[in-house]
PDB file of C-alpha atoms in Angstrom:
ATOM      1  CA  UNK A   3       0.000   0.000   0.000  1.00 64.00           C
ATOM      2  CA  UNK A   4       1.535   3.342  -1.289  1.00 68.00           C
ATOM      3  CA  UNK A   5       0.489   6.408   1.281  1.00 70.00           C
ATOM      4  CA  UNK A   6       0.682   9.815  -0.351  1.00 74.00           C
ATOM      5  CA  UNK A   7       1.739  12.240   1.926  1.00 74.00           C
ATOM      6  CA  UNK A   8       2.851  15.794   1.625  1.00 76.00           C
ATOM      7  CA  UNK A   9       6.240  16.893   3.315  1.00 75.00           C
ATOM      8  CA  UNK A  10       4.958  19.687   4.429  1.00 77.00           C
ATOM      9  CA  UNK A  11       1.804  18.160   6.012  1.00 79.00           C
ATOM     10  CA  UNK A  12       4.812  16.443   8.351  1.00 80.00           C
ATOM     11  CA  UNK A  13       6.520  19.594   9.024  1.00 85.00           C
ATOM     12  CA  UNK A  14       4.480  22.368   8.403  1.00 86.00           C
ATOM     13  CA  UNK A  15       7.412  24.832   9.291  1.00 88.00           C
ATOM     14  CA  UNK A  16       8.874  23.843   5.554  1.00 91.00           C
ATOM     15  CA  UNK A  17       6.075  25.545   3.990  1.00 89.00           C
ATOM     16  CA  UNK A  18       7.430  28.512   3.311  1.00 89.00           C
ATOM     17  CA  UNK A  19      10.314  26.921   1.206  1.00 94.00           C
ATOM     18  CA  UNK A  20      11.268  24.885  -1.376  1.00 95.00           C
ATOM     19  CA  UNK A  21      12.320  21.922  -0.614  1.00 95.00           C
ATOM     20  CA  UNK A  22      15.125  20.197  -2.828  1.00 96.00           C
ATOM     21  CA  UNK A  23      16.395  17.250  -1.711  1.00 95.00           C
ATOM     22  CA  UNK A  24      15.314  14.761   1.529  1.00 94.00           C
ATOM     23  CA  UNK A  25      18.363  12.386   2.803  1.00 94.00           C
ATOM     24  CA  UNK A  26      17.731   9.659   5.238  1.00 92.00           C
ATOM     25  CA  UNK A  27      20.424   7.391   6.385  1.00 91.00           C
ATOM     26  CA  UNK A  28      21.007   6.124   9.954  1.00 91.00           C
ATOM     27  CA  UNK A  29      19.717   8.239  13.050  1.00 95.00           C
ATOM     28  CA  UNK A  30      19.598  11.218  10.420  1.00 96.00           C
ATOM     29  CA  UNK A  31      17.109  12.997   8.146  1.00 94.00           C
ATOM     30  CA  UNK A  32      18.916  15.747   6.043  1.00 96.00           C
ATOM     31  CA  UNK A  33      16.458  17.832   4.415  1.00 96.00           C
ATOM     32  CA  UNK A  34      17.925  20.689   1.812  1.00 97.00           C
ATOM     33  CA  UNK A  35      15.649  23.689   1.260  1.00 97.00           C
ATOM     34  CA  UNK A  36      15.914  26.948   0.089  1.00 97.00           C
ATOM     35  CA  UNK A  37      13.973  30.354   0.520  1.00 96.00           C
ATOM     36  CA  UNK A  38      11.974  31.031  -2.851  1.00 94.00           C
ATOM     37  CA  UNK A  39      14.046  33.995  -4.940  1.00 92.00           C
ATOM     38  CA  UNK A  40      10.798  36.299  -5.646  1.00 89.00           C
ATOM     39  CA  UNK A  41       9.491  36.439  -2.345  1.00 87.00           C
ATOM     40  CA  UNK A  42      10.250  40.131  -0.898  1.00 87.00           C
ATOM     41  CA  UNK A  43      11.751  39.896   2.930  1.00 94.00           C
ATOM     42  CA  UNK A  44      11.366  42.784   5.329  1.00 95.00           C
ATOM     43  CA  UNK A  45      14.356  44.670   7.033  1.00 96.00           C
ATOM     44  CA  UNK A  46      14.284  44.321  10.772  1.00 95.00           C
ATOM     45  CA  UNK A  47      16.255  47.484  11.355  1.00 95.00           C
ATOM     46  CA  UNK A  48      13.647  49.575   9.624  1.00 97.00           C
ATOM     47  CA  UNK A  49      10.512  47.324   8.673  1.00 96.00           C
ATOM     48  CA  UNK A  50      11.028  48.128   4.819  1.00 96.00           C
ATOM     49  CA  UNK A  51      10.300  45.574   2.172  1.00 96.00           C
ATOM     50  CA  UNK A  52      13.269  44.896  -0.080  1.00 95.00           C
ATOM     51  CA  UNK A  53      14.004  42.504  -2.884  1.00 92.00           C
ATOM     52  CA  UNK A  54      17.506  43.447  -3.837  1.00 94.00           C
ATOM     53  CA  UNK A  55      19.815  40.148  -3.430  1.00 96.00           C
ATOM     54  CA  UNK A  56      23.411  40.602  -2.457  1.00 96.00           C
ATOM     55  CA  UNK A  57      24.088  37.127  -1.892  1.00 97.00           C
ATOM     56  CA  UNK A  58      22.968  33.324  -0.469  1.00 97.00           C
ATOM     57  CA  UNK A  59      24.311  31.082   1.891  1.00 97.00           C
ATOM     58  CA  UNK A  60      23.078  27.987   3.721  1.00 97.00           C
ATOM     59  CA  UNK A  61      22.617  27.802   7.073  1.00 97.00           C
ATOM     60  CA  UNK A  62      22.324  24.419   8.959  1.00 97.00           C
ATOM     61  CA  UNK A  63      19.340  24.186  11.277  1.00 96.00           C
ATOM     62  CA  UNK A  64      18.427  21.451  13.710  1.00 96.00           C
ATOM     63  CA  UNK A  65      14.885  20.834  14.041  1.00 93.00           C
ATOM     64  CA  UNK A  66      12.874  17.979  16.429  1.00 91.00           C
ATOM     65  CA  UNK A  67      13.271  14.392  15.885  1.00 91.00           C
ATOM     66  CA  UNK A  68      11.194  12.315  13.467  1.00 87.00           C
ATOM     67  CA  UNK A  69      10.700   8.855  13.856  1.00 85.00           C
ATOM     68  CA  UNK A  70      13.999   8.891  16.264  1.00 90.00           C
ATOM     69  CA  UNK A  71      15.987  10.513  13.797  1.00 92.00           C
ATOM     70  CA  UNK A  72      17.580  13.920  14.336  1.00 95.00           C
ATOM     71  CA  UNK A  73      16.909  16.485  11.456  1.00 95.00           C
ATOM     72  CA  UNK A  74      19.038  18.748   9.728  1.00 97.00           C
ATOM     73  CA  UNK A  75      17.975  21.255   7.831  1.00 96.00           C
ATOM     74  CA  UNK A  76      20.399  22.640   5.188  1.00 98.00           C
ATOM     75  CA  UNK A  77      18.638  25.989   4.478  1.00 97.00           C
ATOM     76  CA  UNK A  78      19.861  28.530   1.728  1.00 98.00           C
ATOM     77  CA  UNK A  79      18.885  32.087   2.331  1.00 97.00           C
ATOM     78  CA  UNK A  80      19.361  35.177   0.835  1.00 97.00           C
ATOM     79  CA  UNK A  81      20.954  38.650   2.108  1.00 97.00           C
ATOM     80  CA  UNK A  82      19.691  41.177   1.261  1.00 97.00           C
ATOM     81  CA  UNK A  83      20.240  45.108   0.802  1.00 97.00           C
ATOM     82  CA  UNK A  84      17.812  47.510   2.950  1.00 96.00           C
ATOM     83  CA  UNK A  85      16.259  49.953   0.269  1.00 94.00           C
ATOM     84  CA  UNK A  86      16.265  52.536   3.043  1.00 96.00           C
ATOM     85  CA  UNK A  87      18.786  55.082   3.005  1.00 94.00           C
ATOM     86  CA  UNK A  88      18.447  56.069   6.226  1.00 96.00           C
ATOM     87  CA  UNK A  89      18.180  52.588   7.955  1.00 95.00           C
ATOM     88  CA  UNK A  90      21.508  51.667   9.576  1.00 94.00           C
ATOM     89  CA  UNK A  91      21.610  47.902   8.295  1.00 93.00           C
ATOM     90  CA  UNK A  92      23.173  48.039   4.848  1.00 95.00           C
ATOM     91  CA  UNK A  93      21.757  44.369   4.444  1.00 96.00           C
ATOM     92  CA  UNK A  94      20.254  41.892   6.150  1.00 96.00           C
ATOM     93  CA  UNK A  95      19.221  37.880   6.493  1.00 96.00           C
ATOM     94  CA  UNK A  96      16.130  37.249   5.064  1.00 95.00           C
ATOM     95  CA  UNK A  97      13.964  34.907   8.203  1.00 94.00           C
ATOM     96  CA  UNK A  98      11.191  32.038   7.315  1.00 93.00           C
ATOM     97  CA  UNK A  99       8.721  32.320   9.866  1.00 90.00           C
ATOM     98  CA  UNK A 100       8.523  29.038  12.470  1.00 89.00           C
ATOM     99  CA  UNK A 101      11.988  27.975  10.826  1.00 92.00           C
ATOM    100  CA  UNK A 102      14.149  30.435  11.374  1.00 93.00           C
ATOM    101  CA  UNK A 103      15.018  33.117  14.443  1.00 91.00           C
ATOM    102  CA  UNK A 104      18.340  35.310  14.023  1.00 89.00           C
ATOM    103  CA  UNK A 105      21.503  33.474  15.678  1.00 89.00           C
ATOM    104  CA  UNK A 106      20.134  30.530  16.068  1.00 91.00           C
ATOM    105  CA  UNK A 107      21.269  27.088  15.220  1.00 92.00           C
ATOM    106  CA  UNK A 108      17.462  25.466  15.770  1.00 92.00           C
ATOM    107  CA  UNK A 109      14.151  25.723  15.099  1.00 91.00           C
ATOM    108  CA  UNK A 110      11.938  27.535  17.429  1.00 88.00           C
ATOM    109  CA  UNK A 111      10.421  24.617  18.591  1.00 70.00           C
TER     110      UNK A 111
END
């Protein structure tokens, strides 16, 4: 019996990504996901909306265990330029809501 099941129905804090790749293999589940490109992100210095890329990177979050097996999440994100003038953060990291939280290393559980 095949059962048809949406990732994100399992963890609903990867819908606001795209996920790429899932990786299973011993006590770990390695999911790779990235933040869509067209999707404006708001400065927290300032509140402005911006969608002027400077660059990506991934960051590596840990989320809570499925099925006993701890999860990675391999998360690319975009930085981005505030489109302020007057804000004093020349760019910032973009968040995802119920994934992410500035400096740290896991989801906000």
């Amino acid at each position: 019996m095949v059962c048809a099941i949406r990732l994100e129905d399992l963890l609903p804090q990867l819908a606001g990504v795209q996920v790429d790749r899932v990786e299973a293999s011993g006590d770990l589940l390695r999911i790779a996901a990235r933040t869509p490109d067209d999707a404006a992100a708001v400065c927290p210095g300032c509140g402005t909306e911006s969608d002027w890329v400077h660059s990506r990177y991934v960051r590596h979050v840990a989320d809570e265990a499925v099925g006993g097996r701890a999860v990675v999440i391999d998360l690319s994100v975009r930085r981005l330029y505030c489109e302020n003038s007057d804000c004093s953060k020349t760019t910032f990291a973009e968040q995802v809501t119920g994934l992410t939280v500035r400096y740290q290393r896991r989801t906000p559980a």
